[in-house]
Structures are given as C-alpha cells and as structure tokens.
N, CA, C and O of each residue as an XYZ file, in Angstrom:
552
protein
N     -46.022     34.110    -95.160
C     -46.600     34.198    -93.718
C     -46.294     35.189    -93.147
O     -45.202     35.553    -93.583
N     -46.651     35.831    -92.411
C     -46.256     37.400    -91.728
C     -45.738     36.124    -89.770
O     -46.679     35.771    -89.060
N     -44.386     35.766    -89.409
C     -44.775     35.913    -87.826
C     -45.506     35.956    -87.115
O     -46.548     36.612    -87.113
N     -45.061     35.200    -86.308
C     -46.254     36.159    -85.206
C     -46.151     37.436    -83.804
O     -46.882     37.772    -82.872
N     -44.807     37.840    -84.334
C     -44.676     39.039    -83.418
C     -44.395     40.548    -84.361
O     -43.859     41.526    -83.839
N     -44.821     40.529    -85.697
C     -44.793     41.423    -86.437
C     -46.173     41.081    -86.280
O     -46.365     41.368    -87.462
N     -47.523     40.661    -85.820
C     -48.718     40.798    -86.014
C     -49.166     42.164    -84.456
O     -50.110     42.909    -84.197
N     -47.757     41.797    -83.785
C     -47.878     42.052    -81.759
C     -47.745     44.247    -82.527
O     -46.825     44.903    -83.015
N     -48.517     44.406    -82.353
C     -48.250     46.631    -82.518
C     -47.220     47.357    -82.132
O     -46.246     46.612    -82.029
N     -46.964     48.421    -81.875
C     -45.651     48.378    -80.932
C     -46.344     49.358    -80.192
O     -45.699     50.391    -80.011
N     -47.904     49.308    -79.537
C     -48.171     49.505    -78.232
C     -48.467     48.502    -77.477
O     -48.430     48.270    -76.269
N     -48.737     48.008    -78.315
C     -48.958     46.392    -77.306
C     -47.722     45.468    -76.529
O     -47.771     44.549    -75.712
N     -46.625     46.168    -77.190
C     -45.469     45.790    -77.042
C     -44.765     46.466    -75.892
O     -43.905     46.075    -75.103
N     -45.354     47.512    -76.039
C     -44.604     48.196    -74.684
C     -45.273     48.094    -73.674
O     -45.025     48.949    -72.824
N     -46.468     46.960    -73.295
C     -47.334     47.282    -72.450
C     -47.628     46.276    -72.306
O     -48.796     46.031    -72.005
N     -46.733     45.309    -72.454
C     -46.129     43.572    -71.612
C     -44.004     44.200    -71.224
O     -43.106     44.945    -71.617
N     -44.311     43.329    -70.373
C     -43.776     43.207    -69.847
C     -42.881     42.783    -70.394
O     -42.904     42.664    -71.619
N     -41.376     42.277    -69.346
C     -40.030     42.136    -70.598
C     -40.254     40.410    -70.090
O     -41.069     39.831    -69.372
N     -39.416     40.120    -70.653
C     -39.213     37.818    -70.825
C     -38.334     38.069    -69.709
O     -37.659     39.082    -69.527
N     -38.449     36.551    -68.633
C     -36.744     36.634    -67.461
C     -36.025     35.764    -68.942
O     -36.273     35.016    -69.888
N     -34.970     36.562    -68.233
C     -33.925     35.761    -68.463
C     -33.201     35.027    -67.827
O     -33.065     35.299    -66.634
N     -32.326     33.585    -68.508
C     -32.044     32.925    -68.289
C     -30.818     33.383    -66.605
O     -30.097     34.377    -66.527
N     -30.975     32.332    -65.569
C     -29.778     32.471    -65.095
C     -27.837     32.318    -65.568
O     -27.250     31.603    -66.380
N     -27.529     33.008    -64.929
C     -25.849     32.956    -65.838
C     -25.106     31.413    -65.038
O     -25.168     31.354    -63.810
N     -24.688     30.683    -65.524
C     -23.940     29.053    -65.185
C     -22.728     30.330    -64.424
O     -22.118     31.380    -64.621
N     -23.059     29.043    -63.293
C     -21.622     29.451    -62.242
C     -20.324     29.481    -62.843
O     -19.316     29.433    -62.138
N     -20.274     29.550    -63.965
C     -18.638     29.724    -63.742
C     -18.245     30.731    -65.314
O     -17.350     30.853    -66.151
N     -19.460     31.219    -65.006
C     -19.210     32.215    -65.599
C     -19.591     33.372    -64.758
O     -19.752     34.448    -65.335
N     -19.739     33.313    -63.621
C     -20.318     34.154    -62.964
C     -19.106     35.416    -62.273
O     -18.154     35.286    -61.503
N     -19.585     36.389    -62.845
C     -17.849     37.640    -62.901
C     -17.586     37.724    -61.502
O     -16.457     38.032    -61.118
N     -18.646     37.447    -60.581
C     -17.866     37.564    -58.672
C     -17.815     36.062    -58.128
O     -18.221     35.647    -57.043
N     -17.113     35.247    -59.337
C     -16.710     33.810    -58.314
C     -15.719     33.757    -59.607
O     -15.648     34.148    -60.772
N     -15.055     33.070    -58.701
C     -13.659     33.048    -59.714
C     -14.081     31.494    -60.448
O     -14.840     30.596    -60.082
N     -12.877     31.728    -62.087
C     -13.290     30.286    -62.394
C     -12.385     29.364    -62.039
O     -11.245     29.693    -61.709
N     -12.871     27.867    -62.073
C     -11.888     26.968    -61.613
C     -11.008     26.474    -62.725
O     -11.568     26.034    -63.729
N      -9.292     26.500    -62.652
C      -8.309     25.973    -63.375
C      -8.603     25.312    -64.825
O      -8.503     25.411    -66.048
N      -9.136     24.405    -63.484
C      -9.327     22.571    -64.991
C     -10.781     22.016    -64.989
O     -11.163     20.860    -65.168
N     -11.767     23.594    -64.639
C     -13.361     23.721    -65.164
C     -13.843     23.082    -64.730
O     -15.004     23.117    -65.137
N     -13.669     22.233    -63.892
C     -14.668     22.336    -62.650
C     -15.484     22.762    -61.714
O     -15.083     23.394    -60.737
N     -16.438     22.524    -61.875
C     -16.899     23.900    -60.684
C     -16.911     22.951    -58.919
O     -17.504     23.372    -57.926
N     -16.421     22.177    -58.960
C     -15.952     21.653    -57.608
C     -14.296     20.536    -58.045
O     -14.303     19.682    -58.931
N     -13.147     20.845    -57.228
C     -12.077     20.639    -57.582
C     -11.999     18.800    -56.835
O     -12.084     18.631    -55.618
N     -11.897     18.082    -57.434
C     -11.563     17.122    -56.765
C     -10.610     16.585    -55.231
O      -9.705     17.402    -55.061
N     -10.590     15.572    -54.227
C      -9.579     16.361    -53.065
C      -9.646     14.743    -53.040
O     -10.298     13.777    -53.436
N      -8.519     15.131    -52.299
C      -7.384     13.624    -51.933
C      -8.275     12.865    -51.048
O      -9.214     13.256    -50.354
N      -7.724     11.569    -51.240
C      -8.575     10.446    -50.242
C      -8.728     11.093    -48.391
O      -7.654     11.613    -48.087
N      -9.624     11.147    -47.363
C      -9.240     10.867    -46.561
C      -9.829     10.073    -45.594
O     -10.715      9.391    -46.109
N      -9.679      9.830    -44.126
C     -10.128      8.476    -43.348
C     -11.910      8.614    -44.019
O     -12.111      7.538    -44.583
N     -12.522      9.043    -44.079
C     -13.818      8.429    -44.663
C     -13.934      7.893    -45.708
O     -14.615      6.897    -45.954
N     -13.099      8.671    -46.615
C     -12.982      7.669    -47.819
C     -12.417      6.185    -47.760
O     -13.068      5.253    -48.232
N     -11.115      6.001    -47.130
C     -10.952      4.849    -46.550
C     -12.218      3.751    -46.574
O     -12.766      2.909    -47.284
N     -12.242      4.083    -45.899
C     -13.389      3.398    -45.335
C     -14.691      3.510    -46.006
O     -15.493      2.948    -45.260
N     -15.253      3.926    -46.971
C     -16.050      4.052    -48.335
C     -15.693      2.594    -49.481
O     -16.203      1.664    -50.106
N     -14.220      3.397    -49.087
C     -13.700      2.130    -50.278
C     -13.792      1.179    -49.192
O     -15.021      1.182    -49.124
N     -13.369      0.219    -48.125
C     -13.491     -1.122    -47.568
C     -14.933     -1.204    -47.343
O     -15.493     -2.150    -46.790
N     -15.429     -0.286    -47.748
C     -17.079     -0.596    -47.836
C     -17.940     -1.323    -48.812
O     -18.882     -2.116    -48.809
N     -17.073     -0.596    -49.760
C     -17.502     -0.854    -51.859
C     -16.157     -2.319    -51.945
O     -15.984     -3.201    -52.786
N     -15.673     -2.094    -51.075
C     -14.328     -3.659    -51.523
C     -15.445     -4.585    -50.880
O     -15.885     -5.293    -51.785
N     -15.870     -4.771    -50.075
C     -16.789     -6.400    -49.153
C     -18.130     -5.994    -50.250
O     -18.681     -7.012    -50.667
N     -18.626     -4.916    -50.682
C     -19.942     -5.154    -51.231
C     -19.247     -5.791    -52.492
O     -19.956     -6.779    -52.682
N     -18.045     -5.806    -53.692
C     -17.495     -6.789    -54.513
C     -18.014     -7.940    -54.411
O     -18.726     -8.598    -55.169
N     -17.231     -8.280    -52.546
C     -17.145     -9.021    -52.513
C     -17.714    -10.128    -52.795
O     -17.302    -11.106    -53.419
N     -18.694     -9.910    -52.290
C     -20.358    -10.760    -51.896
C     -20.877    -10.574    -53.277
O     -21.755    -11.355    -53.643
N     -20.368     -9.438    -54.292
C     -21.120    -10.032    -55.471
C     -21.031    -11.282    -55.526
O     -21.744    -12.285    -55.501
N     -18.687    -10.600    -55.706
C     -18.451    -12.301    -56.654
C     -18.922    -13.327    -56.174
O     -19.507    -14.206    -56.807
N     -18.590    -13.289    -54.383
C     -19.024    -14.568    -54.172
C     -18.067    -15.415    -53.801
O     -17.405    -14.945    -52.875
N     -17.609    -16.817    -54.257
C     -17.002    -18.323    -53.764
C     -16.533    -17.723    -55.382
O     -15.408    -18.221    -55.405
N     -16.597    -17.355    -56.056
C     -15.825    -17.641    -57.531
C     -14.519    -16.899    -58.095
O     -14.246    -15.844    -58.669
N     -13.802    -18.152    -57.562
C     -12.637    -18.149    -58.236
C     -11.956    -18.257    -59.165
O     -12.550    -18.806    -60.093
N     -10.765    -17.939    -59.417
C     -10.294    -18.672    -60.663
C     -10.053    -20.065    -60.470
O      -9.150    -20.444    -59.725
N     -10.589    -20.634    -60.916
C     -10.695    -22.252    -61.036
C     -12.031    -23.121    -60.099
O     -12.111    -24.325    -59.854
N     -12.878    -22.118    -59.760
C     -14.206    -22.598    -59.269
C     -15.045    -22.978    -60.235
O     -14.586    -22.853    -61.370
N     -16.168    -23.416    -60.144
C     -16.514    -23.854    -61.317
C     -18.516    -23.747    -60.610
O     -19.061    -23.941    -59.524
N     -18.814    -23.475    -61.530
C     -19.842    -22.734    -60.334
C     -21.905    -23.305    -61.442
O     -21.623    -23.376    -62.638
N     -23.440    -23.617    -61.231
C     -23.955    -23.875    -61.720
C     -25.450    -23.138    -60.951
O     -26.054    -23.089    -59.880
N     -25.498    -22.639    -62.382
C     -27.294    -22.147    -62.200
C     -28.180    -22.273    -63.229
O     -27.780    -22.987    -64.149
N     -29.613    -21.637    -63.387
C     -30.135    -21.760    -64.901
C     -29.803    -21.801    -66.382
O     -30.325    -22.246    -67.404
N     -28.530    -21.037    -65.991
C     -28.186    -20.605    -67.547
C     -26.900    -21.783    -67.905
O     -26.311    -21.559    -68.962
N     -26.454    -22.951    -67.140
C     -25.166    -23.980    -67.461
C     -24.500    -23.871    -65.989
O     -24.793    -23.425    -64.880
N     -23.516    -24.488    -66.580
C     -22.280    -24.454    -65.694
C     -21.140    -23.818    -66.524
O     -20.937    -23.868    -67.737
N     -20.391    -23.152    -65.444
C     -19.706    -22.334    -66.197
C     -18.282    -22.752    -64.817
O     -18.472    -23.270    -63.716
N     -17.048    -22.326    -65.382
C     -15.501    -22.237    -64.823
C     -15.421    -20.957    -64.872
O     -15.876    -20.293    -65.804
N     -14.595    -20.296    -63.466
C     -14.049    -19.243    -63.389
C     -12.971    -19.627    -64.119
O     -12.671    -20.820    -64.084
N     -12.122    -18.646    -64.975
C     -10.920    -18.215    -65.331
C     -10.625    -17.567    -65.334
O      -9.422    -17.660    -65.575
N     -11.150    -15.954    -65.096
C     -10.658    -15.169    -63.927
C     -11.002    -14.306    -64.318
O     -11.206    -13.872    -65.452
N     -11.200    -13.631    -62.397
C     -11.630    -12.307    -61.791
C     -11.036    -11.189    -61.979
O      -9.874    -10.983    -61.629
N     -11.950    -10.154    -62.686
C     -11.303     -8.704    -63.220
C     -12.088     -7.477    -61.859
O     -13.128     -6.818    -61.858
N     -10.984     -7.643    -60.867
C     -11.436     -6.500    -60.168
C     -10.835     -4.311    -60.179
O     -10.918     -3.362    -59.399
N     -10.164     -4.638    -61.911
C      -9.671     -3.397    -62.190
C     -11.557     -2.953    -62.587
O     -12.465     -3.552    -63.163
N     -11.362     -0.948    -61.572
C     -12.461     -1.403    -62.503
C     -13.433     -1.024    -63.992
O     -14.504     -1.075    -64.596
N     -11.325     -0.425    -63.911
C     -11.486      0.460    -66.191
C     -11.317     -0.865    -66.324
O     -12.408     -1.251    -66.742
N     -10.702     -1.673    -66.235
C     -10.671     -3.026    -67.597
C     -11.843     -3.550    -67.205
O     -12.504     -3.916    -68.177
N     -12.441     -3.760    -66.017
C     -14.206     -4.166    -65.922
C     -14.922     -3.867    -66.819
O     -15.567     -4.711    -67.441
N     -14.971     -2.143    -67.168
C     -15.832     -1.814    -67.562
C     -15.506     -2.172    -68.843
O     -16.164     -3.035    -69.424
N     -14.445     -1.545    -69.432
C     -14.064     -2.126    -71.218
C     -14.925     -3.449    -71.211
O     -16.063     -3.403    -71.680
N     -14.315     -4.872    -70.587
C     -14.909     -6.195    -70.859
C     -16.150     -6.098    -70.618
O     -16.598     -7.239    -70.731
N     -17.343     -5.066    -70.227
C     -18.951     -5.463    -69.755
C     -19.738     -4.070    -70.861
O     -20.837     -3.555    -71.070
N     -18.469     -3.982    -71.259
C     -19.029     -2.396    -72.411
C     -20.164     -1.813    -70.925
O     -21.203     -2.449    -71.097
N     -20.270     -1.262    -70.135
C     -20.749     -0.994    -68.233
C     -19.715      0.393    -67.710
O     -18.564      0.318    -67.279
N     -20.633      1.747    -67.932
C     -20.162      2.181    -67.372
C     -19.543      2.137    -65.226
O     -18.807      2.654    -64.385
N     -20.489      1.186    -65.454
C     -20.916      1.265    -63.725
C     -20.215     -0.155    -62.864
O     -20.189     -0.622    -61.725
N     -19.562     -0.537    -64.582
C     -18.829     -1.590    -63.187
C     -18.067     -2.134    -62.983
O     -17.335     -2.533    -63.889
N     -17.844     -2.431    -61.707
C     -16.247     -2.643    -61.043
C     -15.962     -3.448    -60.646
O     -15.372     -3.357    -59.569
N     -16.226     -5.031    -61.355
C     -15.530     -6.109    -61.687
C     -16.286     -6.747    -62.449
O     -17.444     -6.371    -62.631
N     -15.781     -7.831    -63.039
C     -16.025     -9.156    -63.922
C     -15.046     -9.897    -64.334
O     -13.851     -9.818    -64.618
N     -16.274    -10.967    -64.264
C     -15.665    -12.639    -64.160
C     -15.266    -12.932    -65.980
O     -16.109    -12.365    -66.675
N     -14.388    -13.538    -66.664
C     -14.216    -14.358    -67.514
C     -14.513    -15.561    -67.162
O     -13.716    -15.860    -66.273
N     -15.297    -16.515    -67.387
C     -15.678    -17.340    -67.478
C     -16.093    -18.455    -68.224
O     -17.303    -18.449    -67.996
N     -15.815    -19.678    -69.179
C     -16.427    -20.634    -69.995
C     -17.394    -21.750    -69.780
O     -17.698    -22.072    -68.631
N     -17.702    -22.123    -70.418
C     -19.040    -22.959    -70.291
C     -19.023    -24.443    -70.353
O     -19.016    -25.024    -71.438
N     -19.016    -25.145    -69.085
C     -18.343    -26.888    -69.607
C     -19.450    -27.436    -70.391
O     -19.299    -28.450    -71.072
N     -20.935    -26.586    -70.294
C     -21.520    -28.132    -70.292
C     -20.934    -28.159    -72.454
O     -20.711    -29.087    -73.231
N     -20.919    -27.094    -72.559
C     -20.409    -26.851    -73.959
C     -18.724    -27.566    -74.938
O     -17.510    -27.639    -74.751
N     -19.464    -27.833    -75.683
C     -17.236    -28.307    -75.702
C     -16.814    -27.503    -76.606
O     -15.591    -27.615    -76.685
N     -17.335    -26.530    -77.533
C     -16.837    -25.691    -77.971
C     -16.835    -24.220    -77.586
O     -16.526    -23.344    -78.393
N     -17.351    -23.862    -75.755
C     -17.093    -23.029    -74.927
C     -16.080    -22.455    -75.003
O     -14.965    -22.853    -74.669
N     -16.553    -20.908    -75.704
C     -15.138    -19.527    -75.683
C     -15.517    -19.233    -74.346
O     -16.689    -19.240    -73.971
N     -14.001    -18.833    -73.219
C     -14.325    -17.474    -72.547
C     -15.500    -16.184    -73.435
O     -15.876    -15.780    -74.536
N     -15.682    -15.960    -71.552
C     -16.880    -15.102    -71.643
C     -16.778    -14.468    -71.125
O     -16.335    -14.931    -70.073
N     -16.960    -12.866    -71.028
C     -16.777    -11.576    -69.512
C     -18.750    -11.566    -68.677
O     -19.934    -11.403    -68.972
N     -18.047    -11.797    -67.815
C     -20.072    -11.634    -66.843
C     -19.621    -10.738    -65.715
O     -18.632    -10.680    -64.983
N     -20.960     -9.935    -65.899
C     -20.574     -8.487    -64.313
C     -22.307     -9.880    -63.589
O     -23.161     -9.210    -63.008
N     -22.518    -10.807    -63.627
C     -23.376    -11.231    -62.709
C     -23.778    -11.436    -61.119
O     -22.733    -12.017    -60.828
N     -24.260    -11.410    -60.293
C     -23.668    -11.479    -58.668
C     -24.419    -12.345    -58.687
O     -25.562    -12.665    -59.013
N     -23.427    -12.715    -58.211
C     -23.791    -14.389    -56.979
C     -24.739    -14.432    -55.879
O     -24.631    -13.857    -54.796
N     -25.845    -15.311    -56.353
C     -27.015    -15.296    -56.179
C     -27.831    -16.711    -54.698
O     -27.205    -17.664    -54.234
N     -28.483    -16.534    -54.541
C     -29.105    -17.649    -54.015
C     -29.476    -19.248    -55.240
O     -29.419    -20.442    -54.945
N     -29.756    -18.741    -56.288
C     -30.422    -19.893    -57.492
C     -28.752    -20.738    -58.235
O     -28.732    -21.698    -59.007
N     -27.204    -19.774    -57.520
C     -26.000    -20.530    -57.961
C     -25.385    -20.968    -57.144
O     -25.289    -20.322    -56.101
N     -24.704    -22.262    -57.270
C     -24.206    -23.038    -56.354
C     -22.897    -23.771    -56.879
O     -22.777    -24.282    -57.992
N     -21.690    -23.716    -55.615
C     -21.170    -24.025    -56.575
C     -20.025    -25.717    -56.403
O     -19.323    -26.251    -55.544
N     -20.506    -25.995    -57.958
C     -19.979    -26.875    -58.261
C     -17.978    -27.674    -57.514
O     -17.509    -28.608    -56.863
N     -17.764    -27.019    -57.906
C     -16.051    -26.677    -57.409
C     -15.910    -26.072    -56.877
O     -16.589    -25.045    -56.844
N     -14.975    -26.305    -56.148
C     -14.131    -24.503    -54.890
C     -12.804    -24.157    -55.953
O     -12.049    -25.081    -56.257
N     -12.635    -23.130    -56.354
C     -11.659    -22.721    -56.312
C      -9.870    -23.016    -56.025
O      -9.634    -22.779    -54.840
N      -8.742    -23.408    -56.703
C      -8.175    -24.653    -56.476
C      -6.513    -23.494    -55.088
O      -5.808    -22.550    -55.444
N      -6.530    -23.911    -54.256
C      -5.668    -22.500    -53.517
C      -3.968    -22.981    -53.366
O      -3.438    -23.868    -52.697
N      -3.571    -22.250    -54.043
C      -2.466    -22.753    -54.504
C      -1.461    -21.956    -53.152
O      -0.242    -22.121    -53.109
C-alpha cells in the first residue's frame, strides 16, 4: 500500500505552506550560554527569605506531628500506637515511607497487638487522634 505522501503530486506539494518547526530548547539556543551543570536555573545560596520559609516549614511539620514524641502513646480509629522515634530528616523519611515528598516520619508500634512490630508512618495529627500518654521528657 502506498504511503499518504506518495499520493500528493509535486504541484500540490508546492502549493502547501511549510509545516511549522518546533522551537529550539533554551539549553541549545546559540545566543544564550549553556549552563555548566546542565540546569537552566542555577541554585542559589540561602537568603533571609529562605530562612523564613524554612522556619515556616518547620512549624508546619511540628503541627503535622502534633504531640507525638518518642515514648508517647496515642490512639485513633486504627488502633493505639507507641511512638518509637521521630524522623525529621527528609531524606531518611522519604526512604522509610517511599514517598518523594515526605518531610518527616514516625516509627510506631501497635500496643494492642502482642506481636506488634515497629513500622513507619507519615499520617498527620488530626482531631480524631487522642494522646493516651505523653512522651517521657528527660
């Protein structure tokens, strides 16, 4: 079977306007220098505005974790859990939870199960969560 372009006569082809071309990606534009690290926008050092953003993020994380500290026991509709550890390192939390956006994680143990093994969670503190025992402060 002949191709569709083979059915077009040379006279018809000459009367057609040329197809538009794709724009050149900005990394390959000759009038702009190519970034050395391959990034179109280089990373910048932290400024005062960034410090305010980091403080805001820290407050959001604190609100999401709530009163759950190591040693605390809390209860919700899923069960009762003892907090073993609070992970605030985003890279470690992402590895534990297997989520690219995780900023924190908790390692908890189900206290209602005799064979309760510790596991990682990233669920935020809500109004349905109730603190049974506060964390031990040292």
